[in-house]
Short mmCIF file of C-alpha atoms in Angstrom, two decimals:
data_model
loop_
_atom_site.label_atom_id
_atom_site.label_comp_id
_atom_site.label_asym_id
_atom_site.label_seq_id
_atom_site.Cartn_x
_atom_site.Cartn_y
_atom_site.Cartn_z
CA MET Z 17 7.76 16.44 -30.54
CA GLN Z 18 9.47 16.64 -27.16
CA HIS Z 19 7.30 15.51 -24.28
CA SER Z 20 6.72 18.28 -21.74
CA LEU Z 21 5.94 15.85 -18.93
CA LYS Z 22 7.41 12.41 -18.26
CA ILE Z 23 5.54 10.24 -15.76
CA GLY Z 24 7.42 7.27 -14.32
CA THR Z 25 5.74 4.05 -13.26
CA ARG Z 26 6.36 0.39 -12.68
CA GLY Z 27 5.32 -1.86 -15.53
CA SER Z 28 2.66 -4.03 -13.87
CA PRO Z 29 -0.89 -3.74 -15.22
CA LEU Z 30 -2.07 -2.06 -12.01
CA ALA Z 31 0.84 0.41 -11.95
CA LEU Z 32 0.21 1.32 -15.60
CA TRP Z 33 -3.50 1.78 -14.90
CA GLN Z 34 -2.63 4.16 -12.07
CA ALA Z 35 -0.19 6.13 -14.23
CA HIS Z 36 -2.79 6.51 -16.98
CA MET Z 37 -5.32 7.63 -14.35
CA VAL Z 38 -2.92 10.41 -13.30
CA ARG Z 39 -2.28 11.35 -16.94
CA ASP Z 40 -6.03 11.57 -17.63
CA ALA Z 41 -6.56 13.69 -14.51
CA LEU Z 42 -3.80 16.06 -15.61
CA LEU Z 43 -5.36 16.38 -19.06
CA ALA Z 44 -8.75 17.12 -17.52
CA ALA Z 45 -7.29 19.73 -15.17
CA HIS Z 46 -5.08 21.57 -17.69
CA SER Z 47 -6.35 22.54 -21.11
CA HIS Z 48 -2.85 23.42 -22.36
CA LEU Z 49 -1.72 19.79 -22.01
CA SER Z 50 -2.38 17.26 -24.75
CA PRO Z 51 -2.03 13.47 -24.78
CA ARG Z 52 1.07 13.86 -26.96
CA SER Z 53 2.73 16.15 -24.42
CA ILE Z 54 2.68 13.50 -21.68
CA GLU Z 55 4.84 10.38 -21.85
CA ILE Z 56 4.44 7.41 -19.52
CA VAL Z 57 7.84 5.82 -18.86
CA THR Z 58 7.97 2.29 -17.42
CA VAL Z 59 10.78 1.45 -15.00
CA LYS Z 60 11.64 -2.00 -13.66
CA THR Z 61 12.26 -1.89 -9.91
CA THR Z 62 14.11 -4.31 -7.66
CA GLY Z 63 10.79 -5.63 -6.37
CA ASP Z 64 9.73 -6.43 -9.93
CA LYS Z 65 12.95 -8.28 -10.69
CA ILE Z 66 13.08 -10.55 -7.64
CA LEU Z 67 9.93 -12.65 -7.52
CA ASP Z 68 11.14 -15.89 -5.92
CA ARG Z 69 11.70 -14.54 -2.39
CA PRO Z 70 9.40 -12.87 0.17
CA LEU Z 71 9.48 -9.08 0.30
CA ALA Z 72 10.51 -9.21 3.96
CA GLU Z 73 13.58 -11.21 3.02
CA ILE Z 74 14.85 -8.88 0.31
CA GLY Z 75 14.49 -5.52 1.99
CA GLY Z 76 10.91 -4.42 2.51
CA LYS Z 77 9.87 -0.81 1.78
CA GLY Z 78 11.67 0.92 -1.09
CA LEU Z 79 11.86 -2.16 -3.28
CA PHE Z 80 9.28 -0.68 -5.65
CA THR Z 81 10.44 2.94 -5.56
CA LYS Z 82 14.23 3.35 -5.69
CA GLU Z 83 14.70 3.07 -9.46
CA LEU Z 84 11.84 5.50 -10.04
CA GLU Z 85 13.42 7.93 -7.59
CA ASP Z 86 16.74 7.57 -9.41
CA GLY Z 87 14.89 8.71 -12.53
CA LEU Z 88 13.61 11.79 -10.71
CA TYR Z 89 17.12 12.66 -9.52
CA SER Z 90 18.60 12.28 -13.01
CA GLY Z 91 15.87 14.32 -14.68
CA ALA Z 92 14.75 11.36 -16.82
CA LEU Z 93 11.36 11.61 -15.07
CA ASP Z 94 9.33 14.64 -13.99
CA CYS Z 95 7.19 12.69 -11.54
CA ALA Z 96 6.55 9.11 -10.47
CA VAL Z 97 3.26 7.41 -9.64
CA HIS Z 98 3.25 5.00 -6.71
CA SER Z 99 0.92 2.85 -4.65
CA THR Z 100 1.44 4.83 -1.45
CA LYS Z 101 1.65 1.71 0.71
CA ASP Z 102 4.90 0.83 -1.13
CA MET Z 103 6.51 4.13 -0.13
CA PRO Z 104 9.05 4.34 2.71
CA THR Z 105 7.87 6.71 5.45
CA HIS Z 106 11.01 8.84 5.06
CA LEU Z 107 11.56 10.15 1.52
CA PRO Z 108 15.05 10.68 0.08
CA ASP Z 109 16.44 14.22 0.30
CA GLY Z 110 15.19 16.48 -2.45
CA LEU Z 111 12.03 14.49 -3.21
CA ALA Z 112 8.45 15.11 -2.11
CA ILE Z 113 4.96 13.68 -2.49
CA ASP Z 114 3.08 16.47 -4.23
CA CYS Z 115 -0.38 14.92 -4.37
CA PHE Z 116 -2.58 12.05 -3.25
CA ILE Z 117 -5.28 10.92 -5.65
CA LYS Z 118 -8.72 10.25 -4.12
CA ARG Z 119 -8.53 6.94 -2.31
CA GLU Z 120 -10.22 3.79 -3.53
CA ASP Z 121 -11.80 1.25 -1.15
CA PRO Z 122 -9.00 0.34 1.32
CA ARG Z 123 -10.33 -3.09 2.34
CA ASP Z 124 -8.84 -6.50 1.61
CA ALA Z 125 -10.61 -9.10 -0.50
CA LEU Z 126 -10.58 -12.88 -0.26
CA ILE Z 127 -10.66 -14.87 -3.47
CA ALA Z 128 -11.55 -18.48 -2.70
CA ALA Z 129 -11.12 -21.02 -5.50
CA ASN Z 130 -14.39 -22.73 -4.57
CA GLY Z 131 -16.23 -19.57 -3.55
CA GLY Z 132 -17.49 -18.55 -0.16
CA CYS Z 133 -16.27 -16.29 2.62
CA LEU Z 134 -13.28 -16.56 4.93
CA MET Z 135 -15.12 -18.50 7.60
CA ASP Z 136 -16.37 -20.98 4.95
CA LEU Z 137 -12.84 -22.14 4.07
CA PRO Z 138 -12.37 -25.79 5.08
CA GLN Z 139 -10.25 -26.73 8.08
CA GLY Z 140 -6.55 -26.49 7.22
CA ALA Z 141 -7.15 -24.75 3.89
CA VAL Z 142 -4.09 -23.25 2.15
CA VAL Z 143 -4.11 -19.47 1.66
CA GLY Z 144 -1.48 -17.68 -0.44
CA SER Z 145 -0.27 -14.24 0.61
CA ALA Z 146 3.07 -12.43 0.58
CA SER Z 147 1.92 -9.85 3.15
CA LEU Z 148 2.91 -10.47 6.78
CA ARG Z 149 0.06 -8.15 7.84
CA ARG Z 150 -2.50 -10.27 6.02
CA GLN Z 151 -0.92 -13.51 7.19
CA ALA Z 152 -0.98 -12.44 10.86
CA GLN Z 153 -4.57 -11.19 10.83
CA LEU Z 154 -5.70 -14.24 8.88
CA LEU Z 155 -4.17 -16.57 11.46
CA ALA Z 156 -5.70 -14.51 14.27
CA LEU Z 157 -9.12 -15.24 12.78
CA ARG Z 158 -8.43 -18.78 11.56
CA PRO Z 159 -5.36 -20.33 13.26
CA ASP Z 160 -6.12 -23.64 11.53
CA LEU Z 161 -5.28 -22.25 8.09
CA LYS Z 162 -1.96 -22.88 6.36
CA VAL Z 163 -0.45 -19.69 4.91
CA ILE Z 164 2.08 -19.86 2.07
CA SER Z 165 3.99 -17.06 0.34
CA PHE Z 166 2.33 -15.75 -2.85
CA ARG Z 167 4.34 -13.12 -4.77
CA GLY Z 168 3.45 -11.44 -8.06
CA ASN Z 169 0.99 -8.90 -9.41
CA VAL Z 170 -2.79 -9.30 -9.27
CA GLY Z 171 -3.01 -11.32 -12.48
CA THR Z 172 -0.13 -13.60 -11.49
CA ARG Z 173 -1.67 -14.38 -8.12
CA LEU Z 174 -5.06 -15.10 -9.64
CA LYS Z 175 -3.40 -17.47 -12.13
CA LYS Z 176 -1.57 -19.26 -9.31
CA LEU Z 177 -4.90 -19.69 -7.51
CA ALA Z 178 -6.61 -21.01 -10.65
CA ALA Z 179 -3.73 -23.48 -11.12
CA GLY Z 180 -4.40 -24.95 -7.68
CA ALA Z 181 -1.40 -23.51 -5.82
CA ALA Z 182 -3.72 -22.56 -2.93
CA ASP Z 183 -7.36 -22.74 -1.86
CA ALA Z 184 -7.60 -18.94 -1.56
CA THR Z 185 -5.62 -15.75 -1.72
CA LEU Z 186 -5.97 -12.19 -0.43
CA LEU Z 187 -5.64 -9.01 -2.48
CA ALA Z 188 -6.28 -5.31 -2.02
CA TYR Z 189 -9.85 -4.73 -3.18
CA ALA Z 190 -8.78 -1.36 -4.65
CA GLY Z 191 -6.43 -3.03 -7.12
CA MET Z 192 -9.08 -5.55 -8.14
CA LYS Z 193 -11.59 -2.76 -8.78
CA ARG Z 194 -9.09 -0.74 -10.81
CA LEU Z 195 -8.23 -3.74 -12.99
CA GLY Z 196 -11.85 -4.70 -13.52
CA VAL Z 197 -11.69 -8.04 -11.69
CA ALA Z 198 -13.62 -7.08 -8.54
CA GLU Z 199 -16.22 -9.75 -9.33
CA LYS Z 200 -13.64 -12.44 -8.58
CA ALA Z 201 -13.67 -11.46 -4.89
CA THR Z 202 -15.68 -13.98 -2.89
CA ASP Z 203 -15.50 -12.06 0.41
CA ILE Z 204 -14.77 -8.39 1.10
CA LEU Z 205 -13.25 -8.42 4.56
CA SER Z 206 -14.47 -5.80 7.01
CA THR Z 207 -11.84 -3.60 8.62
CA ASP Z 208 -12.75 -5.26 11.93
CA GLN Z 209 -11.73 -8.61 10.43
CA MET Z 210 -8.64 -7.32 8.65
CA LEU Z 211 -7.31 -3.81 9.12
CA PRO Z 212 -5.64 -2.56 5.90
CA ALA Z 213 -2.02 -1.64 5.40
CA PRO Z 214 -1.23 2.04 6.02
CA ALA Z 215 -2.18 3.98 2.85
CA GLN Z 216 -3.74 0.94 1.14
CA GLY Z 217 -5.88 2.01 -1.82
CA ALA Z 218 -4.17 5.42 -2.13
CA VAL Z 219 -2.11 6.51 -5.14
CA CYS Z 220 0.47 9.27 -4.77
CA VAL Z 221 2.71 11.24 -7.11
CA GLU Z 222 6.33 11.89 -6.14
CA CYS Z 223 8.41 14.72 -7.61
CA ARG Z 224 11.54 16.75 -7.09
CA ALA Z 225 10.97 19.11 -4.17
CA ASP Z 226 12.47 22.04 -6.08
CA ASP Z 227 10.25 21.76 -9.18
CA PRO Z 228 7.38 24.26 -8.83
CA ARG Z 229 6.18 23.63 -12.41
CA ILE Z 230 5.28 20.03 -11.63
CA ALA Z 231 3.90 20.95 -8.20
CA ASP Z 232 1.54 23.47 -9.84
CA LEU Z 233 0.39 20.90 -12.40
CA LEU Z 234 -0.36 18.33 -9.70
CA ALA Z 235 -2.05 20.68 -7.20
CA PRO Z 236 -5.59 20.27 -8.65
CA LEU Z 237 -5.28 16.47 -8.41
CA ASN Z 238 -4.68 16.40 -4.65
CA ASP Z 239 -7.55 15.05 -2.54
CA ALA Z 240 -7.34 16.62 0.93
CA PRO Z 241 -9.22 13.91 2.91
CA THR Z 242 -7.01 11.21 1.36
CA ALA Z 243 -3.88 13.21 2.14
CA GLN Z 244 -5.00 13.71 5.75
CA ALA Z 245 -5.91 10.05 6.32
CA VAL Z 246 -2.72 8.77 4.72
CA THR Z 247 -0.61 11.26 6.68
CA ALA Z 248 -1.99 9.84 9.94
CA GLU Z 249 -1.47 6.24 8.85
CA ARG Z 250 2.09 6.83 7.64
CA ALA Z 251 2.94 8.68 10.88
CA PHE Z 252 1.72 5.62 12.80
CA LEU Z 253 3.93 3.40 10.64
CA ALA Z 254 6.93 5.70 11.07
CA ALA Z 255 6.56 5.76 14.86
CA LEU Z 256 6.83 1.96 14.83
CA GLU Z 257 9.68 2.09 12.30
CA GLY Z 258 7.60 -0.36 10.31
CA ASN Z 259 8.34 -1.99 6.98
CA CYS Z 260 7.42 -5.14 5.07
CA ARG Z 261 9.09 -7.17 7.84
CA THR Z 262 6.47 -6.13 10.39
CA PRO Z 263 2.73 -6.97 10.53
CA ILE Z 264 1.43 -3.41 10.96
CA ALA Z 265 -2.04 -2.21 10.01
CA ALA Z 266 -3.68 1.22 10.22
CA LEU Z 267 -6.73 3.01 8.89
CA ALA Z 268 -7.84 6.61 9.37
CA THR Z 269 -11.42 7.65 8.67
CA ILE Z 270 -12.67 11.22 8.37
CA SER Z 271 -16.03 12.71 9.26
CA GLY Z 272 -16.22 16.43 8.69
CA SER Z 273 -13.18 17.93 10.42
CA ARG Z 274 -12.66 14.92 12.70
CA LEU Z 275 -10.18 12.13 12.08
CA THR Z 276 -10.23 8.71 13.76
CA LEU Z 277 -7.24 6.38 13.49
CA VAL Z 278 -7.07 2.71 14.41
CA GLY Z 279 -3.66 1.06 14.28
CA LYS Z 280 -2.20 -2.24 15.40
CA VAL Z 281 0.88 -4.42 15.35
CA LEU Z 282 0.68 -8.22 15.52
CA SER Z 283 2.95 -11.18 16.07
CA LEU Z 284 3.65 -13.18 12.92
CA ASP Z 285 1.25 -15.94 14.00
CA GLY Z 286 -1.48 -13.46 14.94
CA ALA Z 287 -1.59 -14.70 18.53
CA ALA Z 288 -0.54 -11.35 19.99
CA CYS Z 289 -2.00 -7.99 18.96
CA PHE Z 290 -1.46 -4.47 20.32
CA GLU Z 291 -3.97 -1.87 19.15
CA GLU Z 292 -4.65 1.83 19.68
CA ARG Z 293 -7.48 4.17 18.64
CA ARG Z 294 -7.03 7.96 18.55
CA GLU Z 295 -9.25 10.86 17.49
CA GLY Z 296 -8.67 14.52 16.74
CA THR Z 297 -9.02 17.13 14.01
CA VAL Z 298 -7.77 16.55 10.48
CA LEU Z 299 -5.16 19.26 11.08
CA GLU Z 300 -3.64 17.01 13.74
CA ALA Z 301 -3.30 14.01 11.39
CA ALA Z 302 0.45 13.58 11.74
CA ALA Z 303 0.38 14.08 15.52
CA ILE Z 304 -2.48 11.59 15.93
CA GLY Z 305 -0.63 8.96 13.94
CA HIS Z 306 2.63 9.52 15.79
CA ALA Z 307 0.96 9.39 19.22
CA ALA Z 308 -0.93 6.20 18.36
CA GLY Z 309 2.24 4.58 17.04
CA MET Z 310 4.26 5.48 20.12
CA THR Z 311 1.49 4.15 22.39
CA VAL Z 312 1.39 0.84 20.51
CA ARG Z 313 5.17 0.71 20.65
CA GLN Z 314 5.00 1.13 24.43
CA LYS Z 315 2.24 -1.47 24.78
CA ALA Z 316 4.07 -4.04 22.68
CA GLY Z 317 7.52 -3.33 24.09
CA GLU Z 318 10.83 -3.16 22.26
CA ASP Z 319 11.52 -6.86 22.86
CA PHE Z 320 8.31 -7.78 21.00
CA LEU Z 321 9.23 -5.66 17.97
CA LYS Z 322 12.80 -6.94 17.94
CA ALA Z 323 11.58 -10.54 18.18
CA ILE Z 324 9.49 -10.09 15.00
CA ALA Z 325 12.51 -8.70 13.13
CA LEU Z 326 14.76 -11.52 14.37
CA GLU Z 327 12.19 -14.16 13.42
CA GLN Z 328 12.10 -12.77 9.89
CA MET Z 329 15.89 -12.68 9.61
CA GLY Z 330 16.12 -16.24 10.92
#
């Protein structure tokens, strides 16, 4: 039979888990859909193909989305499931994010080969991470540590750690929970220790903007508090024109109708940090994020932001 809905995803175990989660949610929300009517289509993205170079070196945001978006444009896909933190802040013309699935725990987790928490790591320990945000905040807390680049999916990074490539690594706790390996975390870092990436732990579904059929199917899956928090965080990121080349962190929390955003930008070595906290109503999410981002931009100064970009390029 012809599939009535084609869901695009990257082929990593975590990406596939997320795509199946969306499929199961669609089946639960719509009785007319059946498992046979939904096809999950795996797509290899540029970020999946190039594993021997840091993300910052090969282009940053968009590395894990472009090929999926090409599938939406061509009609080969009806929608695409993404880790929202991989999404550029400005979507291509004609595409839209139609829903945000309820967010998982946004914190970062430390996995130490010999157990223990971050502050238990021995002097000069080697920590593997491909994220400039994690590297900067790690060095701010423990400047004695040696940070090396660690690319690959969750399983790959855990294998590298087990093989002795580093003393510890850092991963999004959400991904570990989704893949059933949360017990391998030896320390769940508080957001005071390490502020997450904007939209970390949130899954979104991208579609063609002119496709009301898909929008209607996805509407029951949207989680409003997640959408509001992520909107604020992505507005903060956009105001700073941030990408994988910049150590930027942001987290919005919601209590009732109130939203609180904390965002920061750091130097690559973690020695300098510019932070802003803003509050308002959930209806002001985008404005709160933008205002916080512009304030941090002013605090840091254009020379600071340019210096980070130049250091990466050099």
